[in-house]
PDB file of C-alpha atoms in Angstrom:
ATOM      1  CA  MET A  18     -11.186   0.427  13.775  1.00 75.00           C
ATOM      2  CA  LYS A  19     -10.963  -2.704  11.332  1.00 83.00           C
ATOM      3  CA  ALA A  20     -13.525  -1.447   8.906  1.00 89.00           C
ATOM      4  CA  LEU A  21     -11.601   1.813   8.591  1.00 92.00           C
ATOM      5  CA  GLY A  22      -7.994  -0.032   8.208  1.00 88.00           C
ATOM      6  CA  THR A  23      -9.826  -2.120   4.991  1.00 92.00           C
ATOM      7  CA  LEU A  24     -11.428   1.378   3.806  1.00 95.00           C
ATOM      8  CA  VAL A  25      -8.438   2.946   3.294  1.00 95.00           C
ATOM      9  CA  LEU A  26      -6.465   0.012   2.266  1.00 93.00           C
ATOM     10  CA  LEU A  27      -8.805  -0.604  -0.528  1.00 95.00           C
ATOM     11  CA  ALA A  28      -8.989   3.142  -1.440  1.00 96.00           C
ATOM     12  CA  THR A  29      -5.116   2.945  -1.659  1.00 95.00           C
ATOM     13  CA  VAL A  30      -5.581  -0.412  -3.994  1.00 95.00           C
ATOM     14  CA  ALA A  31      -7.960   1.529  -6.117  1.00 96.00           C
ATOM     15  CA  LEU A  32      -6.036   4.642  -6.135  1.00 96.00           C
ATOM     16  CA  GLY A  33      -2.491   2.530  -7.010  1.00 94.00           C
ATOM     17  CA  VAL A  34      -4.684   1.239  -9.973  1.00 95.00           C
ATOM     18  CA  LEU A  35      -5.759   4.827 -10.915  1.00 96.00           C
ATOM     19  CA  VAL A  36      -1.960   5.485 -10.725  1.00 93.00           C
ATOM     20  CA  GLY A  37      -1.076   2.814 -12.778  1.00 92.00           C
ATOM     21  CA  PHE A  38      -3.395   3.842 -15.685  1.00 94.00           C
ATOM     22  CA  HIS A  39      -1.617   6.825 -15.695  1.00 93.00           C
ATOM     23  CA  TYR A  40       1.971   5.893 -15.597  1.00 88.00           C
ATOM     24  CA  LEU A  41       1.082   3.293 -18.588  1.00 89.00           C
ATOM     25  CA  ALA A  42       0.157   6.444 -20.438  1.00 93.00           C
ATOM     26  CA  ARG A  43       2.969   8.412 -19.722  1.00 88.00           C
ATOM     27  CA  GLN A  44       0.738  11.145 -17.802  1.00 91.00           C
ATOM     28  CA  ARG A  45       2.194  12.776 -15.007  1.00 84.00           C
ATOM     29  CA  ARG A  46      -0.217  13.497 -11.912  1.00 89.00           C
ATOM     30  CA  PRO A  47       2.095  13.689  -8.822  1.00 88.00           C
ATOM     31  CA  TRP A  48      -0.634  14.651  -6.424  1.00 93.00           C
ATOM     32  CA  LEU A  49      -2.660  11.155  -7.293  1.00 94.00           C
ATOM     33  CA  VAL A  50       0.703   9.415  -6.642  1.00 90.00           C
ATOM     34  CA  THR A  51       0.986  11.402  -3.004  1.00 91.00           C
ATOM     35  CA  LEU A  52      -2.423  10.634  -2.299  1.00 95.00           C
ATOM     36  CA  HIS A  53      -1.853   7.167  -2.993  1.00 94.00           C
ATOM     37  CA  LEU A  54       1.198   7.037  -0.870  1.00 90.00           C
ATOM     38  CA  ALA A  55      -0.923   8.721   2.106  1.00 93.00           C
ATOM     39  CA  CYS A  56      -3.280   6.149   1.794  1.00 94.00           C
ATOM     40  CA  GLY A  57      -1.136   3.416   2.120  1.00 92.00           C
ATOM     41  CA  ALA A  58       1.172   4.827   4.885  1.00 91.00           C
ATOM     42  CA  ALA A  59      -2.025   5.678   6.664  1.00 93.00           C
ATOM     43  CA  GLY A  60      -3.300   2.077   5.960  1.00 91.00           C
ATOM     44  CA  ALA A  61      -0.207   0.946   7.077  1.00 88.00           C
ATOM     45  CA  TRP A  62      -0.242   2.633  10.450  1.00 91.00           C
ATOM     46  CA  LEU A  63      -3.920   1.618  11.201  1.00 90.00           C
ATOM     47  CA  PHE A  64      -2.810  -2.173  10.768  1.00 88.00           C
ATOM     48  CA  PHE A  65      -0.328  -1.328  12.781  1.00 86.00           C
ATOM     49  CA  LEU A  66      -2.740   0.140  15.816  1.00 86.00           C
ATOM     50  CA  LEU A  67      -4.601  -2.976  15.074  1.00 83.00           C
ATOM     51  CA  LEU A  68      -1.937  -5.281  15.440  1.00 81.00           C
ATOM     52  CA  HIS A  69      -0.577  -3.661  18.765  1.00 79.00           C
ATOM     53  CA  ALA A  70      -4.241  -3.129  20.199  1.00 73.00           C
ATOM     54  CA  PRO A  71      -6.653  -5.680  19.220  1.00 65.00           C
ATOM     55  CA  PRO A  72     -10.402  -4.923  19.462  1.00 62.00           C
ATOM     56  CA  GLU A  73     -12.151  -5.861  22.869  1.00 67.00           C
ATOM     57  CA  GLY A  74      -8.953  -7.568  24.321  1.00 60.00           C
ATOM     58  CA  ARG A  75      -8.925 -10.222  22.054  1.00 61.00           C
ATOM     59  CA  ASN A  76      -5.854 -11.824  20.733  1.00 61.00           C
ATOM     60  CA  PRO A  77      -5.608 -11.670  17.367  1.00 61.00           C
ATOM     61  CA  PRO A  78      -3.503 -13.813  14.791  1.00 65.00           C
ATOM     62  CA  SER A  79      -0.040 -13.077  14.470  1.00 73.00           C
ATOM     63  CA  GLY A  80       0.026 -10.589  11.503  1.00 79.00           C
ATOM     64  CA  MET A  81       3.360 -10.621  10.841  1.00 82.00           C
ATOM     65  CA  ALA A  82       3.486 -11.540   7.292  1.00 87.00           C
ATOM     66  CA  ALA A  83       1.002  -8.822   6.464  1.00 87.00           C
ATOM     67  CA  GLY A  84       3.205  -6.625   8.495  1.00 86.00           C
ATOM     68  CA  ILE A  85       6.023  -7.386   6.022  1.00 89.00           C
ATOM     69  CA  LEU A  86       4.262  -7.652   2.980  1.00 91.00           C
ATOM     70  CA  LEU A  87       2.963  -3.779   3.453  1.00 89.00           C
ATOM     71  CA  GLY A  88       6.152  -2.542   4.839  1.00 88.00           C
ATOM     72  CA  ALA A  89       7.495  -3.784   1.917  1.00 90.00           C
ATOM     73  CA  ALA A  90       4.857  -2.358  -0.371  1.00 91.00           C
ATOM     74  CA  LEU A  91       5.686   1.374   1.193  1.00 87.00           C
ATOM     75  CA  LEU A  92       9.292   0.941   0.654  1.00 87.00           C
ATOM     76  CA  GLY A  93       8.777  -0.376  -2.613  1.00 86.00           C
ATOM     77  CA  GLY A  94       6.822   2.941  -3.729  1.00 85.00           C
ATOM     78  CA  LEU A  95       8.819   5.251  -2.209  1.00 84.00           C
ATOM     79  CA  LEU A  96      12.021   4.095  -3.966  1.00 80.00           C
ATOM     80  CA  PRO A  97      11.144   4.335  -7.673  1.00 77.00           C
ATOM     81  CA  ARG A  98       9.701   7.562  -6.888  1.00 72.00           C
ATOM     82  CA  LEU A  99      13.267   8.623  -5.945  1.00 77.00           C
ATOM     83  CA  ILE A 100      14.805   6.560  -8.627  1.00 72.00           C
ATOM     84  CA  ALA A 101      12.442   7.788 -11.554  1.00 68.00           C
ATOM     85  CA  ARG A 102      13.796  11.285 -11.571  1.00 69.00           C
ATOM     86  CA  ARG A 103      16.931  10.067 -12.941  1.00 71.00           C
ATOM     87  CA  ALA A 104      15.932   7.349 -14.969  1.00 72.00           C
ATOM     88  CA  ARG A 105      12.765   5.616 -15.459  1.00 72.00           C
ATOM     89  CA  LYS A 106      13.737   2.354 -16.544  1.00 77.00           C
ATOM     90  CA  ALA A 107      15.511   1.380 -13.608  1.00 75.00           C
ATOM     91  CA  ALA A 108      12.414   2.223 -11.741  1.00 77.00           C
ATOM     92  CA  GLU A 109      10.269  -0.214 -13.456  1.00 83.00           C
ATOM     93  CA  PRO A 110      11.221  -3.409 -11.645  1.00 85.00           C
ATOM     94  CA  LEU A 111      10.790  -1.883  -8.716  1.00 85.00           C
ATOM     95  CA  LEU A 112       7.429  -0.675  -9.508  1.00 86.00           C
ATOM     96  CA  VAL A 113       6.316  -4.229 -10.587  1.00 89.00           C
ATOM     97  CA  VAL A 114       7.646  -5.755  -7.029  1.00 90.00           C
ATOM     98  CA  HIS A 115       5.416  -2.766  -5.431  1.00 91.00           C
ATOM     99  CA  VAL A 116       2.342  -3.532  -6.917  1.00 93.00           C
ATOM    100  CA  PHE A 117       2.470  -7.268  -6.401  1.00 94.00           C
ATOM    101  CA  THR A 118       3.695  -6.644  -2.637  1.00 94.00           C
ATOM    102  CA  GLY A 119       0.600  -4.306  -2.364  1.00 92.00           C
ATOM    103  CA  LEU A 120      -1.496  -6.291  -3.553  1.00 94.00           C
ATOM    104  CA  ALA A 121      -0.374  -9.428  -1.377  1.00 94.00           C
ATOM    105  CA  GLY A 122       0.103  -7.546   1.639  1.00 91.00           C
ATOM    106  CA  PHE A 123      -3.820  -6.150   1.329  1.00 93.00           C
ATOM    107  CA  LEU A 124      -5.058  -9.842   0.803  1.00 93.00           C
ATOM    108  CA  VAL A 125      -3.065 -11.350   3.681  1.00 91.00           C
ATOM    109  CA  PHE A 126      -4.506  -8.025   5.917  1.00 91.00           C
ATOM    110  CA  LEU A 127      -7.971  -8.974   4.600  1.00 91.00           C
ATOM    111  CA  SER A 128      -7.092 -12.475   5.627  1.00 89.00           C
ATOM    112  CA  TRP A 129      -5.778 -11.573   9.124  1.00 87.00           C
ATOM    113  CA  ALA A 130      -8.646  -9.046   9.877  1.00 85.00           C
ATOM    114  CA  SER A 131     -11.463 -11.646   9.168  1.00 85.00           C
ATOM    115  CA  ARG A 132     -10.190 -13.559  11.521  1.00 80.00           C
ATOM    116  CA  LEU A 133      -9.879 -10.726  14.437  1.00 71.00           C
TER     117      LEU A 133
END
């Protein structure tokens, strides 16, 4: 399950880069954003499954930081999508926070998962 979680979160990051390029080019790809969101939610769900049921009965190191960052990235990805329908400029700072918390969450997850 650790490899699956890593793979899904890696796909989320790759899709996020692709969504970011389309956003900067001012092209709308709502299906790509939805796929990015679905992969992010699935990756966070797999992380929480690993956190509560470590493989082979081992005690994992604390994953609190990764959980907080991944949760903040999910929330930070949902809010701009709701706000951007009305005001694109208001959503851009939230997108910047989303990008950095998502990348930080992914890197902390990789560090945490390597110690399982």
